[in-house]
PDB file of C-alpha atoms in Angstrom:
ATOM      1  CA  UNK H   1      18.495 175.325 161.544  1.00  0.00           C
ATOM      2  CA  UNK H   2      17.986 177.963 164.054  1.00  0.00           C
ATOM      3  CA  UNK H   3      15.730 180.410 162.736  1.00  0.00           C
ATOM      4  CA  UNK H   4      12.310 180.012 160.119  1.00  0.00           C
ATOM      5  CA  UNK H   5      12.385 182.012 156.665  1.00  0.00           C
ATOM      6  CA  UNK H   6      11.214 185.005 158.610  1.00  0.00           C
ATOM      7  CA  UNK H   7      14.375 184.831 160.780  1.00  0.00           C
ATOM      8  CA  UNK H   8      11.954 184.138 163.812  1.00  0.00           C
ATOM      9  CA  UNK H   9      14.214 181.740 165.962  1.00  0.00           C
ATOM     10  CA  UNK H  10      12.694 178.035 166.320  1.00  0.00           C
ATOM     11  CA  UNK H  11      12.199 177.529 169.750  1.00  0.00           C
ATOM     12  CA  UNK H  12      13.347 173.923 171.095  1.00  0.00           C
ATOM     13  CA  UNK H  13      13.923 172.917 174.607  1.00  0.00           C
ATOM     14  CA  UNK H  14      17.310 172.280 175.523  1.00  0.00           C
ATOM     15  CA  UNK H  15      18.799 168.978 176.915  1.00  0.00           C
ATOM     16  CA  UNK H  16      16.991 169.287 180.410  1.00  0.00           C
ATOM     17  CA  UNK H  17      13.508 169.988 178.850  1.00  0.00           C
ATOM     18  CA  UNK H  18      13.967 173.772 179.610  1.00  0.00           C
ATOM     19  CA  UNK H  19      12.356 176.304 176.692  1.00  0.00           C
ATOM     20  CA  UNK H  20      14.285 179.391 176.654  1.00  0.00           C
ATOM     21  CA  UNK H  21      12.950 182.523 174.727  1.00  0.00           C
ATOM     22  CA  UNK H  22      15.187 184.700 172.794  1.00  0.00           C
ATOM     23  CA  UNK H  23      14.565 188.430 174.159  1.00  0.00           C
ATOM     24  CA  UNK H  24      12.711 187.316 177.396  1.00  0.00           C
ATOM     25  CA  UNK H  25      15.295 188.825 179.361  1.00  0.00           C
ATOM     26  CA  UNK H  26      16.761 192.345 178.725  1.00  0.00           C
ATOM     27  CA  UNK H  27      20.584 192.202 177.891  1.00  0.00           C
ATOM     28  CA  UNK H  28      21.570 194.691 180.745  1.00  0.00           C
ATOM     29  CA  UNK H  29      20.439 192.147 183.133  1.00  0.00           C
ATOM     30  CA  UNK H  30      22.076 189.153 181.299  1.00  0.00           C
ATOM     31  CA  UNK H  31      25.492 190.713 180.794  1.00  0.00           C
ATOM     32  CA  UNK H  32      24.896 192.705 184.835  1.00  0.00           C
ATOM     33  CA  UNK H  33      26.374 196.109 183.010  1.00  0.00           C
ATOM     34  CA  UNK H  34      25.146 199.498 183.895  1.00  0.00           C
ATOM     35  CA  UNK H  35      26.429 201.103 180.280  1.00  0.00           C
ATOM     36  CA  UNK H  36      23.991 202.009 178.047  1.00  0.00           C
ATOM     37  CA  UNK H  37      26.130 202.547 175.316  1.00  0.00           C
ATOM     38  CA  UNK H  38      27.651 198.946 175.620  1.00  0.00           C
ATOM     39  CA  UNK H  39      23.999 197.326 176.032  1.00  0.00           C
ATOM     40  CA  UNK H  40      23.002 199.752 172.685  1.00  0.00           C
ATOM     41  CA  UNK H  41      26.267 198.530 170.915  1.00  0.00           C
ATOM     42  CA  UNK H  42      25.833 194.590 171.642  1.00  0.00           C
ATOM     43  CA  UNK H  43      21.775 194.649 171.215  1.00  0.00           C
ATOM     44  CA  UNK H  44      22.715 196.302 167.427  1.00  0.00           C
ATOM     45  CA  UNK H  45      25.324 193.475 167.014  1.00  0.00           C
ATOM     46  CA  UNK H  46      23.082 190.870 168.142  1.00  0.00           C
ATOM     47  CA  UNK H  47      20.027 191.968 166.265  1.00  0.00           C
ATOM     48  CA  UNK H  48      18.271 188.731 164.516  1.00  0.00           C
ATOM     49  CA  UNK H  49      17.463 190.196 161.191  1.00  0.00           C
ATOM     50  CA  UNK H  50      20.510 191.226 159.125  1.00  0.00           C
ATOM     51  CA  UNK H  51      19.014 194.257 157.314  1.00  0.00           C
ATOM     52  CA  UNK H  52      18.483 195.490 161.147  1.00  0.00           C
ATOM     53  CA  UNK H  53      21.873 194.636 162.328  1.00  0.00           C
ATOM     54  CA  UNK H  54      24.673 196.767 162.976  1.00  0.00           C
ATOM     55  CA  UNK H  55      27.042 197.438 159.880  1.00  0.00           C
ATOM     56  CA  UNK H  56      30.493 197.405 160.376  1.00  0.00           C
ATOM     57  CA  UNK H  57      30.672 201.469 159.396  1.00  0.00           C
ATOM     58  CA  UNK H  58      27.667 201.798 161.388  1.00  0.00           C
ATOM     59  CA  UNK H  59      29.453 200.004 164.410  1.00  0.00           C
ATOM     60  CA  UNK H  60      32.556 202.192 164.254  1.00  0.00           C
ATOM     61  CA  UNK H  61      30.374 205.143 164.419  1.00  0.00           C
ATOM     62  CA  UNK H  62      28.663 203.948 167.642  1.00  0.00           C
ATOM     63  CA  UNK H  63      28.868 206.080 170.488  1.00  0.00           C
ATOM     64  CA  UNK H  64      30.739 202.951 172.916  1.00  0.00           C
ATOM     65  CA  UNK H  65      33.150 202.650 170.149  1.00  0.00           C
ATOM     66  CA  UNK H  66      33.879 206.349 169.977  1.00  0.00           C
ATOM     67  CA  UNK H  67      34.325 206.686 173.510  1.00  0.00           C
ATOM     68  CA  UNK H  68      36.960 203.890 173.647  1.00  0.00           C
ATOM     69  CA  UNK H  69      38.802 205.323 170.560  1.00  0.00           C
ATOM     70  CA  UNK H  70      38.636 209.128 172.618  1.00  0.00           C
ATOM     71  CA  UNK H  71      40.081 207.184 175.477  1.00  0.00           C
ATOM     72  CA  UNK H  72      42.586 205.411 173.847  1.00  0.00           C
ATOM     73  CA  UNK H  73      43.983 208.576 172.383  1.00  0.00           C
ATOM     74  CA  UNK H  74      43.898 210.349 175.550  1.00  0.00           C
ATOM     75  CA  UNK H  75      45.904 207.570 177.431  1.00  0.00           C
ATOM     76  CA  UNK H  76      48.577 207.866 174.672  1.00  0.00           C
ATOM     77  CA  UNK H  77      48.832 211.682 174.919  1.00  0.00           C
ATOM     78  CA  UNK H  78      49.616 211.251 178.581  1.00  0.00           C
ATOM     79  CA  UNK H  79      52.281 208.757 178.088  1.00  0.00           C
TER      80      UNK H  79
END
């Protein structure tokens, strides 16, 4: 419904007639965040093609997740 057979998005105008192309704006500007690890993690999760998308085991090893795990452990040690 949203993608063709090659996983390319099917572009259609919204209810106001505006056509928005996926990937036309950088993710960090859309999210308004400065953390490159977060942007990289989300970009991997949002990948159109399933074979390129982050797998759960890859996601757990991503620097952004690993940093959060480390910070969580440090917080628990301080308490």
